[in-house]
């Protein structure tokens, strides 16, 4: 499915992600990595409150946009349920061993010039690219 | 109380950024990687702007001795590259390429009420629990051996 290039929304949204990452570090001293925050909620080691609050705030975002704009932003995906489940399992397994995802490694880690985060981000960007190519152009699927 | 309220507000700003930028929309995410098909370069600008803001902001924040609501900054200390880091990140990318959701995209997408992010997040939590159980089993074997 085609989507149009949306540079203004991309720059505005990306800046908000950055502002949230800086604020979480300035106030809470924490990396804004969704993997770490979520894992700390489902396998709590204490210090649960700020994590669940962050997650609830994030989940509320589409609701706030719906209230402000009168319409929700599109969630387009014609992906079969079996593929969503397989993708979810791989993502959960991978981010646990990899110690982070796009937000933790790709934004916060690279911003600290962490060699691990730079290596992790390069790795997952390449495997995502190869996977999308394989699914769409080799297998001819979604 | 202030800690929890501020964390919720920061989570909301993060989620708004994700949703407005298109990171919560699998079609847009997958098109970013589909350079030879229906390419949509938007996410390059998302990553770039998030990174620039965070890079500059961290320079100021991390110069301070402590964050406002805690005694220390909780920063990862590991610096060496190892097999779990690379193999795990490779698997994450394969999953991201199949489903179009990453963790930071899927959690805010839950608020859309659509079924697909719920299915994805349930499976992802299964993967996180499975990987933690496996890691604990490896650690036990290492202690016994």
Short mmCIF file of C-alpha atoms in Angstrom, two decimals:
data_model
loop_
_atom_site.label_atom_id
_atom_site.label_comp_id
_atom_site.label_asym_id
_atom_site.label_seq_id
_atom_site.Cartn_x
_atom_site.Cartn_y
_atom_site.Cartn_z
CA UNK A 1 0.00 0.00 0.00
CA UNK A 2 1.35 3.43 -0.93
CA UNK A 3 1.76 6.15 1.67
CA UNK A 4 2.66 9.74 0.88
CA UNK A 5 5.83 11.51 2.00
CA UNK A 6 4.93 13.64 5.04
CA UNK A 7 8.04 15.68 5.91
CA UNK A 8 6.34 18.21 8.22
CA UNK A 9 4.62 15.57 10.38
CA UNK A 10 7.83 13.52 10.36
CA UNK A 11 9.98 16.42 11.61
CA UNK A 12 7.37 17.58 14.14
CA UNK A 13 6.69 14.07 15.47
CA UNK A 14 10.38 13.20 15.56
CA UNK A 15 11.11 16.39 17.52
CA UNK A 16 8.41 15.46 20.06
CA UNK A 17 10.03 12.03 20.48
CA UNK A 18 13.34 13.81 21.12
CA UNK A 19 11.79 16.25 23.60
CA UNK A 20 10.24 13.32 25.51
CA UNK A 21 13.61 11.52 25.58
CA UNK A 22 15.40 14.61 26.92
CA UNK A 23 12.66 15.28 29.51
CA UNK A 24 12.72 11.69 30.78
CA UNK A 25 16.48 11.95 31.27
CA UNK A 26 16.35 15.44 32.83
CA UNK A 27 13.58 14.62 35.31
CA UNK A 28 13.82 10.87 35.89
CA UNK A 29 17.35 10.05 34.77
CA UNK A 30 16.00 7.32 32.51
CA UNK A 31 16.54 6.25 28.91
CA UNK A 32 13.33 6.56 26.88
CA UNK A 33 13.55 3.03 25.52
CA UNK A 34 10.21 1.29 25.09
CA UNK A 35 11.76 -2.17 25.51
CA UNK A 36 13.25 -1.37 28.92
CA UNK A 37 10.20 0.52 30.18
CA UNK A 38 7.80 -2.25 29.11
CA UNK A 39 10.00 -5.06 30.47
CA UNK A 40 10.15 -3.24 33.82
CA UNK A 41 6.35 -3.34 33.95
CA UNK A 42 5.80 -6.99 32.97
CA UNK A 43 8.78 -8.29 35.01
CA UNK A 44 8.86 -5.70 37.82
CA UNK A 45 12.00 -5.19 39.87
CA UNK A 46 10.50 -2.35 41.88
CA UNK A 47 10.26 1.21 40.57
CA UNK A 48 7.06 0.41 38.75
CA UNK A 49 5.08 3.65 39.03
CA UNK A 50 6.84 5.95 36.54
CA UNK A 51 7.00 3.13 33.99
CA UNK A 52 3.28 2.34 33.99
CA UNK A 53 2.54 6.10 33.95
CA UNK A 54 4.78 6.55 30.88
CA UNK A 55 3.07 3.64 29.09
CA UNK A 56 -0.42 4.94 29.89
CA UNK A 57 0.55 8.40 28.65
CA UNK A 58 1.83 6.87 25.40
CA UNK A 59 -1.35 4.80 24.89
CA UNK A 60 -3.47 7.93 25.47
CA UNK A 61 -1.84 9.72 22.51
CA UNK A 62 -4.21 8.49 19.75
CA UNK A 63 -7.18 9.29 22.02
CA UNK A 64 -5.91 12.86 22.53
CA UNK A 65 -5.46 13.27 18.77
CA UNK A 66 -8.96 11.92 18.18
CA UNK A 67 -10.38 14.48 20.66
CA UNK A 68 -8.41 17.38 19.17
CA UNK A 69 -8.81 16.63 15.47
CA UNK A 70 -12.05 14.68 15.45
CA UNK A 71 -10.34 11.86 13.60
CA UNK A 72 -7.77 9.27 14.48
CA UNK A 73 -4.56 9.07 12.52
CA UNK A 74 -4.59 6.15 10.13
CA UNK A 75 -3.26 2.76 11.09
CA UNK A 76 -2.91 1.07 7.75
CA UNK A 77 -1.80 -2.49 7.68
CA UNK A 78 -3.07 -5.30 5.58
CA UNK A 79 -0.87 -7.75 7.37
CA UNK A 80 -2.19 -11.24 8.09
CA UNK A 81 -2.70 -12.08 11.77
CA UNK A 82 -0.24 -14.99 11.57
CA UNK A 83 2.48 -12.57 10.38
CA UNK A 84 1.67 -10.07 13.16
CA UNK A 85 2.03 -12.85 15.76
CA UNK A 86 5.28 -14.13 14.26
CA UNK A 87 6.62 -10.57 14.04
CA UNK A 88 5.63 -9.83 17.63
CA UNK A 89 7.35 -12.95 18.98
CA UNK A 90 10.55 -12.17 17.04
CA UNK A 91 10.52 -8.52 18.16
CA UNK A 92 10.01 -9.44 21.84
CA UNK A 93 12.71 -12.11 21.72
CA UNK A 94 15.12 -9.94 19.76
CA UNK A 95 14.84 -6.73 21.78
CA UNK A 96 15.38 -8.66 25.02
CA UNK A 97 18.69 -10.17 23.90
CA UNK A 98 19.57 -7.03 21.95
CA UNK A 99 18.88 -4.87 25.01
CA UNK A 100 16.75 -2.29 23.21
CA UNK A 101 14.82 -1.20 20.16
CA UNK A 102 14.40 1.81 17.89
CA UNK A 103 13.77 4.23 20.78
CA UNK A 104 16.37 2.95 23.28
CA UNK A 105 19.22 2.12 20.88
CA UNK A 106 18.22 4.10 17.78
CA UNK A 107 17.49 7.43 19.48
CA UNK A 108 18.78 7.54 23.09
CA UNK A 109 21.79 5.24 22.63
CA UNK A 110 23.07 6.86 19.45
CA UNK A 111 22.56 10.29 21.06
CA UNK A 112 25.03 9.13 23.76
CA UNK A 113 27.32 7.80 20.99
CA UNK A 114 27.17 4.34 22.58
CA UNK A 115 29.04 1.85 20.38
CA UNK A 116 26.59 -0.92 21.34
CA UNK A 117 23.61 1.17 20.28
CA UNK A 118 25.23 2.19 17.00
CA UNK A 119 26.01 -1.48 16.21
CA UNK A 120 22.51 -2.62 17.27
CA UNK A 121 20.79 0.06 15.17
CA UNK A 122 22.86 -0.68 12.07
CA UNK A 123 22.10 -4.39 12.53
CA UNK A 124 18.33 -4.08 12.87
CA UNK A 125 18.02 -1.48 10.10
CA UNK A 126 19.80 -3.88 7.73
CA UNK A 127 17.76 -6.97 8.73
CA UNK A 128 14.49 -5.00 8.55
CA UNK A 129 15.42 -3.76 5.07
CA UNK A 130 16.31 -7.29 3.92
CA UNK A 131 13.14 -8.74 5.46
CA UNK A 132 10.86 -6.18 3.79
CA UNK A 133 12.62 -6.81 0.47
CA UNK A 134 12.24 -10.59 0.88
CA UNK A 135 8.58 -10.42 1.91
CA UNK A 136 7.52 -7.94 -0.76
CA UNK A 137 9.76 -8.62 -3.74
CA UNK A 138 10.87 -12.24 -3.37
CA UNK A 139 7.79 -13.82 -1.82
CA UNK A 140 5.43 -11.24 -3.32
CA UNK A 141 3.42 -10.90 -0.10
CA UNK A 142 1.89 -7.86 1.70
CA UNK B 1 3.01 11.97 42.84
CA UNK B 2 4.82 14.60 40.76
CA UNK B 3 7.09 11.81 39.48
CA UNK B 4 4.17 9.74 38.23
CA UNK B 5 2.31 12.69 36.69
CA UNK B 6 5.42 13.94 34.89
CA UNK B 7 6.18 10.42 33.59
CA UNK B 8 2.62 10.21 32.21
CA UNK B 9 3.00 13.62 30.55
CA UNK B 10 6.34 12.61 29.02
CA UNK B 11 4.78 9.32 27.84
CA UNK B 12 1.99 11.31 26.20
CA UNK B 13 4.49 13.59 24.38
CA UNK B 14 6.42 10.49 23.26
CA UNK B 15 3.19 8.83 22.05
CA UNK B 16 2.05 11.97 20.22
CA UNK B 17 5.42 12.11 18.49
CA UNK B 18 5.14 8.46 17.47
CA UNK B 19 1.58 8.78 16.17
CA UNK B 20 2.02 12.14 14.37
CA UNK B 21 5.28 11.04 12.75
CA UNK B 22 3.76 7.81 11.42
CA UNK B 23 5.86 5.35 13.44
CA UNK B 24 2.64 3.76 14.75
CA UNK B 25 1.44 3.08 11.19
CA UNK B 26 2.86 -0.21 9.86
CA UNK B 27 2.19 0.77 6.23
CA UNK B 28 4.41 3.86 6.60
CA UNK B 29 7.11 1.97 8.48
CA UNK B 30 7.29 -0.84 5.92
CA UNK B 31 7.30 1.64 3.03
CA UNK B 32 10.32 3.39 4.53
CA UNK B 33 12.28 0.16 4.10
CA UNK B 34 10.81 -0.60 0.68
CA UNK B 35 13.27 1.46 -1.36
CA UNK B 36 12.65 -0.68 -4.46
CA UNK B 37 8.86 -0.48 -4.18
CA UNK B 38 6.49 2.04 -2.61
CA UNK B 39 9.24 4.02 -0.86
CA UNK B 40 8.21 6.67 1.66
CA UNK B 41 11.27 8.43 3.12
CA UNK B 42 9.33 10.07 6.01
CA UNK B 43 10.83 7.93 8.76
CA UNK B 44 14.32 9.08 7.89
CA UNK B 45 13.27 12.57 8.99
CA UNK B 46 11.63 11.14 12.12
CA UNK B 47 14.82 9.38 13.18
CA UNK B 48 16.98 12.35 12.22
CA UNK B 49 14.95 14.97 14.09
CA UNK B 50 14.50 12.77 17.18
CA UNK B 51 18.22 12.09 17.21
CA UNK B 52 19.27 15.74 16.79
CA UNK B 53 16.95 16.94 19.58
CA UNK B 54 18.06 14.13 21.93
CA UNK B 55 21.75 14.58 21.09
CA UNK B 56 21.67 18.31 21.84
CA UNK B 57 19.38 17.95 24.88
CA UNK B 58 21.50 15.19 26.44
CA UNK B 59 24.62 17.44 26.20
CA UNK B 60 22.94 19.88 28.59
CA UNK B 61 21.15 17.37 30.81
CA UNK B 62 24.01 14.93 31.38
CA UNK B 63 26.31 17.77 32.42
CA UNK B 64 24.26 18.09 35.61
CA UNK B 65 25.04 15.94 38.64
CA UNK B 66 21.60 14.32 38.91
CA UNK B 67 18.09 14.33 37.39
CA UNK B 68 15.31 16.28 39.14
CA UNK B 69 13.46 13.30 40.65
CA UNK B 70 16.26 10.81 41.26
CA UNK B 71 19.70 10.67 42.83
CA UNK B 72 21.54 9.43 39.73
CA UNK B 73 21.20 9.05 35.98
CA UNK B 74 20.48 5.42 35.08
CA UNK B 75 22.70 4.97 32.06
CA UNK B 76 23.76 1.68 30.47
CA UNK B 77 27.43 1.03 31.25
CA UNK B 78 28.21 -1.85 28.87
CA UNK B 79 30.30 -0.75 25.90
CA UNK B 80 31.52 -4.00 24.34
CA UNK B 81 29.81 -5.61 21.37
CA UNK B 82 28.71 -9.21 21.95
CA UNK B 83 26.75 -11.97 20.23
CA UNK B 84 23.40 -11.46 22.06
CA UNK B 85 23.42 -7.74 21.13
CA UNK B 86 23.94 -8.39 17.41
CA UNK B 87 21.88 -11.59 17.13
CA UNK B 88 19.02 -10.11 19.17
CA UNK B 89 19.01 -6.90 17.12
CA UNK B 90 19.04 -8.96 13.90
CA UNK B 91 15.97 -10.93 15.07
CA UNK B 92 14.24 -7.71 16.13
CA UNK B 93 14.72 -6.33 12.62
CA UNK B 94 13.26 -9.47 11.03
CA UNK B 95 10.17 -9.18 13.25
CA UNK B 96 9.88 -5.44 12.55
CA UNK B 97 10.09 -6.13 8.81
CA UNK B 98 7.35 -8.77 9.01
CA UNK B 99 4.83 -6.98 11.22
CA UNK B 100 5.70 -3.29 10.70
CA UNK B 101 5.52 -2.54 14.43
CA UNK B 102 8.46 -1.84 16.73
CA UNK B 103 7.86 -1.64 20.52
CA UNK B 104 7.79 2.17 20.55
CA UNK B 105 5.34 2.20 17.66
CA UNK B 106 3.04 -0.56 18.91
CA UNK B 107 2.39 0.72 22.46
CA UNK B 108 0.93 4.11 21.40
CA UNK B 109 -0.94 2.30 18.58
CA UNK B 110 -2.90 0.41 21.27
CA UNK B 111 -4.83 3.62 21.92
CA UNK B 112 -6.28 3.50 18.41
CA UNK B 113 -8.49 0.62 19.53
CA UNK B 114 -7.59 -1.37 16.39
CA UNK B 115 -7.07 -5.10 16.93
CA UNK B 116 -3.65 -5.45 15.21
CA UNK B 117 -1.52 -3.64 17.85
CA UNK B 118 -3.15 -5.72 20.62
CA UNK B 119 -2.26 -8.95 18.79
CA UNK B 120 1.26 -7.67 18.18
CA UNK B 121 1.85 -6.49 21.77
CA UNK B 122 0.52 -9.80 23.20
CA UNK B 123 2.93 -11.75 20.98
CA UNK B 124 5.78 -9.35 21.79
CA UNK B 125 5.22 -9.79 25.54
CA UNK B 126 5.29 -13.55 24.92
CA UNK B 127 8.66 -13.10 23.21
CA UNK B 128 10.01 -10.93 26.03
CA UNK B 129 8.91 -13.47 28.69
CA UNK B 130 10.31 -16.38 26.65
CA UNK B 131 13.66 -14.66 26.14
CA UNK B 132 13.94 -13.75 29.85
CA UNK B 133 13.11 -17.34 30.86
CA UNK B 134 15.75 -18.65 28.43
CA UNK B 135 18.33 -16.18 29.73
CA UNK B 136 17.59 -17.19 33.33
CA UNK B 137 17.98 -20.88 32.39
CA UNK B 138 21.36 -20.15 30.74
CA UNK B 139 22.49 -18.22 33.82
CA UNK B 140 21.51 -21.14 36.11
CA UNK B 141 23.46 -23.63 33.99
CA UNK B 142 26.50 -21.37 34.09
CA UNK B 143 26.32 -21.23 37.89
CA UNK B 144 25.97 -25.04 38.17
CA UNK B 145 28.81 -25.70 35.70
#
